[in-house]
Every structure is written in structure tokens, then in C-alpha cells.
CSV table of C-alpha atoms in Angstrom, one decimal:
chain,number,residue,atom,x,y,z
A,1,UNK,CA,-0.3,31.0,-71.5
A,2,UNK,CA,3.1,32.0,-71.0
A,3,UNK,CA,3.9,34.5,-68.1
A,4,UNK,CA,6.6,36.6,-68.2
A,5,UNK,CA,8.7,36.9,-65.3
A,6,UNK,CA,7.8,40.4,-64.6
A,7,UNK,CA,4.3,39.5,-64.1
A,8,UNK,CA,5.4,36.3,-61.5
A,9,UNK,CA,6.5,38.9,-59.2
A,10,UNK,CA,4.0,41.9,-59.3
A,11,UNK,CA,2.8,42.6,-55.4
A,12,UNK,CA,-0.9,42.1,-55.2
A,13,UNK,CA,-1.2,42.6,-51.9
A,14,UNK,CA,-0.4,45.4,-49.7
A,15,UNK,CA,-1.1,47.8,-46.6
A,16,UNK,CA,-3.3,51.0,-47.4
A,17,UNK,CA,-1.7,54.0,-45.8
A,18,UNK,CA,-3.6,56.5,-47.4
A,19,UNK,CA,-6.9,57.4,-48.9
A,20,UNK,CA,-8.8,60.1,-50.1
A,21,UNK,CA,-12.1,61.4,-49.5
A,22,UNK,CA,-14.2,59.9,-52.1
A,23,UNK,CA,-16.4,60.2,-54.7
A,24,UNK,CA,-19.3,61.4,-56.2
A,25,UNK,CA,-22.2,59.0,-57.4
A,26,UNK,CA,-24.3,60.0,-60.7
A,27,UNK,CA,-27.1,61.9,-58.2
A,28,UNK,CA,-23.8,63.9,-57.2
A,29,UNK,CA,-24.2,62.6,-53.6
A,30,UNK,CA,-20.9,61.6,-51.4
A,31,UNK,CA,-19.9,57.8,-51.5
A,32,UNK,CA,-17.5,57.5,-48.5
A,33,UNK,CA,-14.8,54.6,-49.0
A,34,UNK,CA,-14.9,51.4,-47.9
A,35,UNK,CA,-11.0,51.2,-47.3
A,36,UNK,CA,-9.3,53.3,-44.3
A,37,UNK,CA,-6.0,54.0,-43.3
A,38,UNK,CA,-4.1,50.5,-41.9
A,39,UNK,CA,-6.1,48.1,-43.7
A,40,UNK,CA,-4.3,45.0,-45.6
A,41,UNK,CA,-5.6,44.9,-49.0
A,42,UNK,CA,-5.5,42.1,-52.2
A,43,UNK,CA,-5.7,44.0,-55.5
A,44,UNK,CA,-5.7,43.7,-59.4
A,45,UNK,CA,-2.0,42.4,-60.3
A,46,UNK,CA,-1.8,45.4,-62.7
A,47,UNK,CA,-3.9,48.0,-60.9
A,48,UNK,CA,-3.3,51.6,-60.3
A,49,UNK,CA,0.1,53.9,-61.2
A,50,UNK,CA,3.2,53.1,-59.6
A,51,UNK,CA,4.8,56.5,-58.0
A,52,UNK,CA,8.0,56.9,-56.1
A,53,UNK,CA,8.5,59.4,-52.7
A,54,UNK,CA,11.4,59.8,-51.1
A,55,UNK,CA,13.0,56.4,-52.3
A,56,UNK,CA,10.1,54.3,-51.6
A,57,UNK,CA,7.2,52.9,-54.2
A,58,UNK,CA,3.9,53.2,-53.7
A,59,UNK,CA,0.7,52.6,-55.7
A,60,UNK,CA,-2.3,54.7,-56.1
A,61,UNK,CA,-5.1,53.3,-57.3
A,62,UNK,CA,-8.4,53.3,-57.3
A,63,UNK,CA,-10.6,51.7,-54.7
A,64,UNK,CA,-12.6,49.9,-56.7
A,65,UNK,CA,-9.3,47.7,-57.7
A,66,UNK,CA,-9.3,46.3,-54.1
A,67,UNK,CA,-10.3,42.7,-54.9
A,68,UNK,CA,-10.6,42.0,-50.4
A,69,UNK,CA,-9.9,43.6,-47.6
A,70,UNK,CA,-8.4,41.6,-45.2
A,71,UNK,CA,-10.2,41.2,-41.6
A,72,UNK,CA,-9.2,39.2,-38.7
A,73,UNK,CA,-11.2,38.5,-35.9
């Protein structure tokens, strides 16, 4: 397996800075999100879509791309 340099540097950890309202399940009922603003999360390497706003880079992704939420007790 050859891993290109671009793949080696892709971050997979970040801080949640905003969330939507959640989604609807097959029955049409609202399903609340489990992540919240301020959470530190690990996510799939190629998750979401990268955007740039006011010179800052962000990733917009589905909650299903989040692998873990870091909790410090």
C-alpha cells in the first residue's frame, strides 16, 4: 500500500463550531444530534466538504462521519 503525501497530512480531529437542527428518521420524527458546539471529535479522513470562509478553512460533514467524541472526565 502506497500512501501519498497528501493523505498523510489530512487532519482527522477537530472542534465542532456549529451544528444543524438534526435530521428526520424514516417515520418523519426528528432525530437530535449527539455532537454539540465545543466538542472535540475524530472523523473519517476524507469526510465532508472543505470550504473556506473569511480566510479560514472548515469542513462541513454529516454526523455519521464522526467516529468519536473526546470526553475528558
